[in-house]
Amino acid sequence: MQPNIIVTQASTQPAAAQPVEIVERKGIGYPDSLCDGIAERISVDYMHWCRAHGGGLLHHNFDKVQLVAGEVDIHFGGGEMLKPIRIQIAGRGTPIMADGRAIPIDLIAINAAKTYLRQTMRHLDPDRHCVIDCFAGRGDPQLAHTVAHITANDTSIGVTHWPLSSLETAVLNVCHHLNGPLRAQFPIGEDVKVMGTRLHHEVMLTCAVPFLAESVPGLAPYRSLKTAVQQAIAARAAEYTALPVAVYLNMADDGAAGNSYLTLTGTSGECGDDGAVGRGNRITGLITPFRPASLEAAAGKNPISHVGKLYNVLALQTAQAIVAQVTAVQQAQVFFLSQIGQPLDRPLTAAVTLHLVDDILGTAVANQVEEIVRYQLAHIDHIRDGIVNGTIPLF
Amino acid sequence: MQPNIIVTQASTQPAAAQPVEIVERKGIGYPDSLCDGIAERISVDYMHWCRAHGGGLLHHNFDKVQLVAGEVDIHFGGGEMLKPIRIQIAGRGTPIMADGRAIPIDLIAINAAKTYLRQTMRHLDPDRHCVIDCFAGRGDPQLAHTVAHITANDTSIGVTHWPLSSLETAVLNVCHHLNGPLRAQFPIGEDVKVMGTRLHHEVMLTCAVPFLAESVPGLAPYRSLKTAVQQAIAARAAEYTALPVAVYLNMADDGAAGNSYLTLTGTSGECGDDGAVGRGNRITGLITPFRPASLEAAAGKNPISHVGKLYNVLALQTAQAIVAQVTAVQQAQVFFLSQIGQPLDRPLTAAVTLHLVDDILGTAVANQVEEIVRYQLAHIDHIRDGIVNGTIPLF
Amino acid sequence: MQPNIIVTQASTQPAAAQPVEIVERKGIGYPDSLCDGIAERISVDYMHWCRAHGGGLLHHNFDKVQLVAGEVDIHFGGGEMLKPIRIQIAGRGTPIMADGRAIPIDLIAINAAKTYLRQTMRHLDPDRHCVIDCFAGRGDPQLAHTVAHITANDTSIGVTHWPLSSLETAVLNVCHHLNGPLRAQFPIGEDVKVMGTRLHHEVMLTCAVPFLAESVPGLAPYRSLKTAVQQAIAARAAEYTALPVAVYLNMADDGAAGNSYLTLTGTSGECGDDGAVGRGNRITGLITPFRPASLEAAAGKNPISHVGKLYNVLALQTAQAIVAQVTAVQQAQVFFLSQIGQPLDRPLTAAVTLHLVDDILGTAVANQVEEIVRYQLAHIDHIRDGIVNGTIPLF
Amino acid sequence: MQPNIIVTQASTQPAAAQPVEIVERKGIGYPDSLCDGIAERISVDYMHWCRAHGGGLLHHNFDKVQLVAGEVDIHFGGGEMLKPIRIQIAGRGTPIMADGRAIPIDLIAINAAKTYLRQTMRHLDPDRHCVIDCFAGRGDPQLAHTVAHITANDTSIGVTHWPLSSLETAVLNVCHHLNGPLRAQFPIGEDVKVMGTRLHHEVMLTCAVPFLAESVPGLAPYRSLKTAVQQAIAARAAEYTALPVAVYLNMADDGAAGNSYLTLTGTSGECGDDGAVGRGNRITGLITPFRPASLEAAAGKNPISHVGKLYNVLALQTAQAIVAQVTAVQQAQVFFLSQIGQPLDRPLTAAVTLHLVDDILGTAVANQVEEIVRYQLAHIDHIRDGIVNGTIPLF
């Protein structure tokens, strides 16, 4: 059965033309993002272990990881961890390969979490600051069976849009900038958060940026650093939007020394903020409450049969391909709905909603778009490979 | 400063007029829903304890709870738990009341989880089937401070719509029906899931309904029960939509006895499905990927200062008030954006987007709507009280 | 090969004739004793489950249980648990019966712990006051194999003496009296500890007895109760020894209200005292540092092949039989040394050291004693049965 | 009040003259020994932290640590951990220094455990092979108070003997030899166990020595290595006893490849054997069931007020001083009994029992011995310092 592909023209105005826009990004050091990253890394390392030991891809699902905040004693000039961060890995994997060899799930998972934290956080040492434990179980045989056939494991959807609006681009890039050049230039932690709001023609970026306590000797330098970072954010944001941008930084500061936003390890998970998978950024790297979006957590799920993961990536890549290849298209929103038990390349329906540059949707464009959708579906295994290789960002 | 209230007319067609609609509800026994319920119950019980011991409402946040699936040996006629379900409570609370009395956070939390499970699940015994542990920490003094002033604890949003579409109503009510009259009539568990899809004029309900193993002696009775439940669902759905409805039940069954969807305790958390807070239903009780929605988990957060919780409830109650009181309005979408550090009744902006019955938005209606928004804001403490009393559903 | 049985006459004086004697008993509510009791109950319940489900006795070892103290807020008149007691069960069991049926080890273990606590402690509710988790693993196949042959699993010893000295009898009975009639008469907890010292002809009993906070309204009644309990102890002790006995009660009390020894649940595990298996009483129910004794924990080990358990019971029963049946014998010390891999009824050596009433050891007595040893060895399965049935005290 | 010092002559024959002797030593890699070592290291590191941060010695007690065995897949030539070893630290410490500074108890404890394992085990990596968690609580204020006065915290005893018998020396030195020169020469793990038995004039050493799987390619080399190690043990043992010695090695081996005693990490804690504090060697480094001995675990207790720790070391050092300084003494057994609430240098009684070289106990020797006891008591703070500095072995 051929998938039902529906191509329509959007009846609404693009996001940028609406009176209000809200966009948020939780940086890579935000506790929820750390959990997303750990979950995905466990999935990838599990698959790599099986391959390295002569096995194939096995059913697994590691999309539940909980970070329980530690406790820290912190002040200008330094500080000390008082209680470790607890990372509780749940999920399940097939415990035995086809040749009977046992898979060390717990050890793969714990090690993956540590590797991810080491590669992501410069000041958080998983061995010194964290207690990481794995409670993962064995796969439900019923689901394992479904995997063997590589059919959709659920009735689920993937949906996203492309391109990002100016505000979305600004939020995403400011966040990347903070965790890139600015992190090298200023003593800031990885746990940044940027919320962008546009009311008509005014943009406001509310940013939370922790400063590394041991590099900030007192309140005066803290304030100077804040001003410098604020200016750098404003400069970066101006590259993405022509609208006036007001930047607010660490709004919970109240001027008193005790309420400055300091960090020892780079993440608020050190004290007070727990984290969990699927509570942060969507597949675009953003939280966009006014955009259609799946609530499914992509991170940690297996990329073999989990449509909640695959179809979201598929939707994004399809939208990107449409916008790249069809010049008439200004914006595309792509939606896939799986049929449980059917092959992954045969969704129940695929729907594309287009904002066109200056035209009415004609047959030529519709056909071209439909062709792109078919092509993407036919090559869905590329997405699986990209996920296995860790080259596709998921949050 | 008066809040900026924007009332506009929607440029889009209502959901029901669009070609595709997707709606999902995870029933109360679904692992994610159990975590939501436990988290909220901990918050409520924590507040009640403080009140009962002469204190006021204290800062807390219990919006992270993880359920790690157990293991079960199950077959037609019965079964046995092999490994307990692990429930890992995170979060934090103020540990000491103003009078210096210590608050038994861990015990309140664990007991709240048990109470919730006992009231929600008929066949899951928290003492026999679960290991419940609490890892909650102490509140960050900085946030505690913010709470004392009862100002918004974050730049956050609340957004929702009212009324529900026919499909949304159908999904919600089928799910309630399964966990109500049908549960009394048939041997089914609380962990039901209903996904509704409408493609143009055809509605499809894909339902997952576990059957209680000890009441189903074999495959033949299982099939008969499935047929009966399927018919009951179809009948119930027909009350909410005039469109033809196809009902699919337990699509992962493949006809073999081993793949029937059986349960011992009523939840798939007994074997194979983990759960977490904030991964399930939104404030409307539904997951609606095409509707504007907040990603914030409402469950478990304190209702004193957490705008991610309060503003979502506020948005829903405001939309309901508008639809109830303004006859010209067919559908209202309401949105609140907080200002961190400002009083809760002074959001940065409030935006209402209206679908009108048959008219253009005039000043009279706009004023009437604006008045309702003001009234709701002025009475936001009613929402807090409702949450403290447990009378406002959150998922 | 016949076991090597050595019967000799003691060259030392009996304990009661030596200048110093020290004897201690940790009551049933002492944290170490609770761990012993839980460990043994897990072993028994595991065996009963296997039998009830048509299986035989399987290899297991649950002789590691750790109790992590909780926290309590306590005062005259009452109190409240602040943090639960954590009970961490280790050990291992064979996970699958011969017929392939999975054994729910974790659930058996957790339930056994709760059952034991409920039967032992009147004021400690395992569901409300404790978090009990099981970390037990699977048996080492190598050891499982050894079990199948029912041979000694280790080179190990059993050694004990009979009868108890006056001081030993006094300590044991005072402790039983506290946890019996006195517990019914006075508001005291189960976590009593009695240390008896005899220096030449003076006996000193140092007792720690917690009083139930909610039944003791203040310091004055506390003092009255202490006096009454002290007198009751002295009266009881006088039944077992003709020597003058000084009784000291709750010596850490310093007269200030804050330092009275109060309890909420009956055990100091509620606040401050951890527990572990094998750290308390030996097979006689006593700690006797000047007597030969095995360091092996008897509690929790399987009674099929674990000589560290079986040979200690065997030694005690043999000593008791000798004293009961051979009138010439005043005291017997019995010692068995296993040979790993050999049948249990063939120890490498058995040595009996006798104190005779008034005689030199002659052949007739030696033969009679040797006969009793042989008989006990030949009926070692009675000991196993007694342990499986829970009728043999181990601590 | 002067302590009551009793010096008497032993009525028994020395151990070596009795028909049966049993002595056991659990090597440093044995799970119980690992727990002892970790517990003691936590205590030491906790005290060092307090000193390094300007504080004094604070009340603490870390004498409960539980090791839950992991799982390993092992074979000639190598293997892999399947499940990590869990190390569960209990106990309690004063959480705050006098100057109000918080003490990071959990982090000190976890780090101490890792440091100890790294220094003790060559093939066990605490970060890769273990999950180490700390459940330690806060000290009971009542006990903290007692500490401040540096008085005995309990009615407790210390008792030991010196010198060791030939058999005891042989067992101790064979064990040290295995964990010293032999470990450098042969691929063996640290988890060795030596049990020595003497029946009249025949000595039997039953040794368990794990071989490192990755250095042993098959059954034939395993057997050759066993023979070589067995001979090395026999040679070493012959240096300490003139009696004929039979050495048995790895008696659970049954000739089949699957039952060879292999290890990946050096300890049987990797698979099947749990551990706990206080279940292994006494203060002499040996388990000697026929010798008077305290059941108190010395490891992990604070050396400020814990008589169960201090008096055992004191007894050993006093016995050693007596034997070294009084030529007439062949063997000394020393015993101290504390008075709760009294200064540590004022025990209720001290008793010394002497075996003399060839004489009757005269006043001169008795006075000399009494003088040594007084001197040792007067310098008990040297013992505390030695323990704080980690120079006194405890197990």
Short mmCIF file of C-alpha atoms in Angstrom, two decimals, chain C residues 40-162:
data_model
loop_
_atom_site.label_atom_id
_atom_site.label_comp_id
_atom_site.label_asym_id
_atom_site.label_seq_id
_atom_site.Cartn_x
_atom_site.Cartn_y
_atom_site.Cartn_z
CA GLU C 40 17.42 -15.88 58.04
CA ARG C 41 13.80 -15.24 57.19
CA ILE C 42 14.69 -14.55 53.56
CA SER C 43 16.51 -17.86 53.38
CA VAL C 44 13.57 -19.72 54.92
CA ASP C 45 10.95 -18.01 52.76
CA TYR C 46 13.02 -18.62 49.63
CA MET C 47 13.13 -22.33 50.42
CA HIS C 48 9.42 -22.43 51.24
CA TRP C 49 8.55 -20.71 47.96
CA CYS C 50 10.52 -23.29 46.00
CA ARG C 51 8.87 -26.13 47.87
CA ALA C 52 5.41 -24.65 47.52
CA HIS C 53 5.97 -24.43 43.78
CA GLY C 54 7.07 -28.03 43.42
CA GLY C 55 10.81 -27.52 43.57
CA GLY C 56 13.55 -28.70 45.88
CA LEU C 57 16.05 -26.82 47.99
CA LEU C 58 18.21 -24.62 45.82
CA HIS C 59 21.53 -22.96 46.43
CA HIS C 60 21.30 -19.52 47.94
CA ASN C 61 23.05 -17.28 50.40
CA PHE C 62 21.41 -14.25 51.95
CA ASP C 63 23.86 -13.63 54.74
CA LYS C 64 24.41 -9.97 53.87
CA VAL C 65 21.77 -7.44 54.85
CA GLN C 66 22.58 -3.88 55.81
CA LEU C 67 20.34 -1.57 57.80
CA VAL C 68 21.02 2.14 57.35
CA ALA C 69 19.63 4.13 60.23
CA GLY C 70 16.85 6.63 59.62
CA GLU C 71 16.33 9.93 61.34
CA VAL C 72 13.80 10.74 63.99
CA ASP C 73 12.53 13.79 65.78
CA ILE C 74 11.80 12.56 69.27
CA HIS C 75 10.86 13.99 72.63
CA PHE C 76 8.96 13.01 75.74
CA GLY C 77 5.42 12.32 74.64
CA GLY C 78 6.08 11.36 71.04
CA GLY C 79 7.98 12.02 67.92
CA GLU C 80 8.10 11.51 64.21
CA MET C 81 10.29 9.69 61.73
CA LEU C 82 12.14 12.18 59.53
CA LYS C 83 13.98 9.78 57.25
CA PRO C 84 13.08 6.14 56.68
CA ILE C 85 15.30 3.27 57.71
CA ARG C 86 16.93 1.78 54.61
CA ILE C 87 17.28 -1.98 54.48
CA GLN C 88 19.59 -3.17 51.73
CA ILE C 89 19.39 -6.86 51.00
CA ALA C 90 22.33 -8.46 49.23
CA GLY C 91 23.08 -12.12 48.64
CA ARG C 92 22.10 -14.39 45.84
CA GLY C 93 19.75 -17.19 44.94
CA THR C 94 19.27 -19.63 42.12
CA PRO C 95 16.92 -17.67 39.86
CA ILE C 96 15.19 -20.51 38.08
CA MET C 97 13.75 -23.82 39.23
CA ALA C 98 14.55 -27.09 37.50
CA ASP C 99 11.28 -26.87 35.58
CA GLY C 100 12.29 -23.51 34.13
CA ARG C 101 9.99 -21.45 36.32
CA ALA C 102 11.42 -18.09 37.36
CA ILE C 103 11.75 -17.47 41.10
CA PRO C 104 10.77 -13.94 42.21
CA ILE C 105 13.82 -13.56 44.44
CA ASP C 106 13.53 -9.80 45.01
CA LEU C 107 9.89 -9.99 45.99
CA ILE C 108 10.35 -13.00 48.24
CA ALA C 109 13.24 -11.23 49.96
CA ILE C 110 11.52 -7.89 50.46
CA ASN C 111 8.36 -9.56 51.67
CA ALA C 112 10.29 -11.80 54.05
CA ALA C 113 11.98 -8.75 55.54
CA LYS C 114 8.62 -7.08 56.11
CA THR C 115 7.07 -10.19 57.59
CA TYR C 116 9.98 -10.57 59.97
CA LEU C 117 9.83 -6.96 61.09
CA ARG C 118 6.08 -7.15 61.62
CA GLN C 119 6.41 -10.25 63.77
CA THR C 120 9.31 -8.89 65.79
CA MET C 121 8.65 -5.21 66.29
CA ARG C 122 5.40 -3.83 67.66
CA HIS C 123 5.99 -0.18 66.77
CA LEU C 124 8.01 -0.38 63.59
CA ASP C 125 5.90 -0.57 60.45
CA PRO C 126 8.06 -1.77 57.55
CA ASP C 127 5.73 -0.14 55.03
CA ARG C 128 5.66 3.23 56.75
CA HIS C 129 9.07 3.49 58.37
CA CYS C 130 11.39 1.60 56.03
CA VAL C 131 12.56 1.55 52.45
CA ILE C 132 13.52 -2.04 51.72
CA ASP C 133 15.36 -2.83 48.53
CA CYS C 134 16.89 -6.03 47.25
CA PHE C 135 20.14 -6.12 45.31
CA ALA C 136 20.52 -9.90 45.32
CA GLY C 137 22.24 -11.52 42.37
CA ARG C 138 22.23 -14.91 40.77
CA GLY C 139 24.14 -17.81 42.21
CA ASP C 140 27.60 -18.62 40.96
CA PRO C 141 27.12 -21.75 38.84
CA GLN C 142 30.21 -23.29 40.40
CA LEU C 143 28.73 -23.13 43.85
CA ALA C 144 25.33 -24.24 42.59
CA HIS C 145 27.02 -27.35 41.31
CA THR C 146 28.57 -28.05 44.69
CA VAL C 147 25.17 -27.77 46.29
CA ALA C 148 23.68 -30.36 44.01
CA HIS C 149 25.96 -32.96 45.58
CA ILE C 150 25.19 -31.75 49.10
CA THR C 151 28.78 -31.66 50.14
CA ALA C 152 30.50 -29.12 52.32
CA ASN C 153 30.79 -25.84 50.44
CA ASP C 154 33.86 -24.66 52.30
CA THR C 155 36.56 -25.60 54.73
CA SER C 156 34.88 -24.22 57.77
CA ILE C 157 34.30 -24.88 61.43
CA GLY C 158 31.53 -25.03 63.96
CA VAL C 159 32.30 -24.69 67.63
CA THR C 160 30.37 -23.99 70.78
CA HIS C 161 29.90 -25.03 74.38
CA TRP C 162 27.15 -26.20 76.69
#
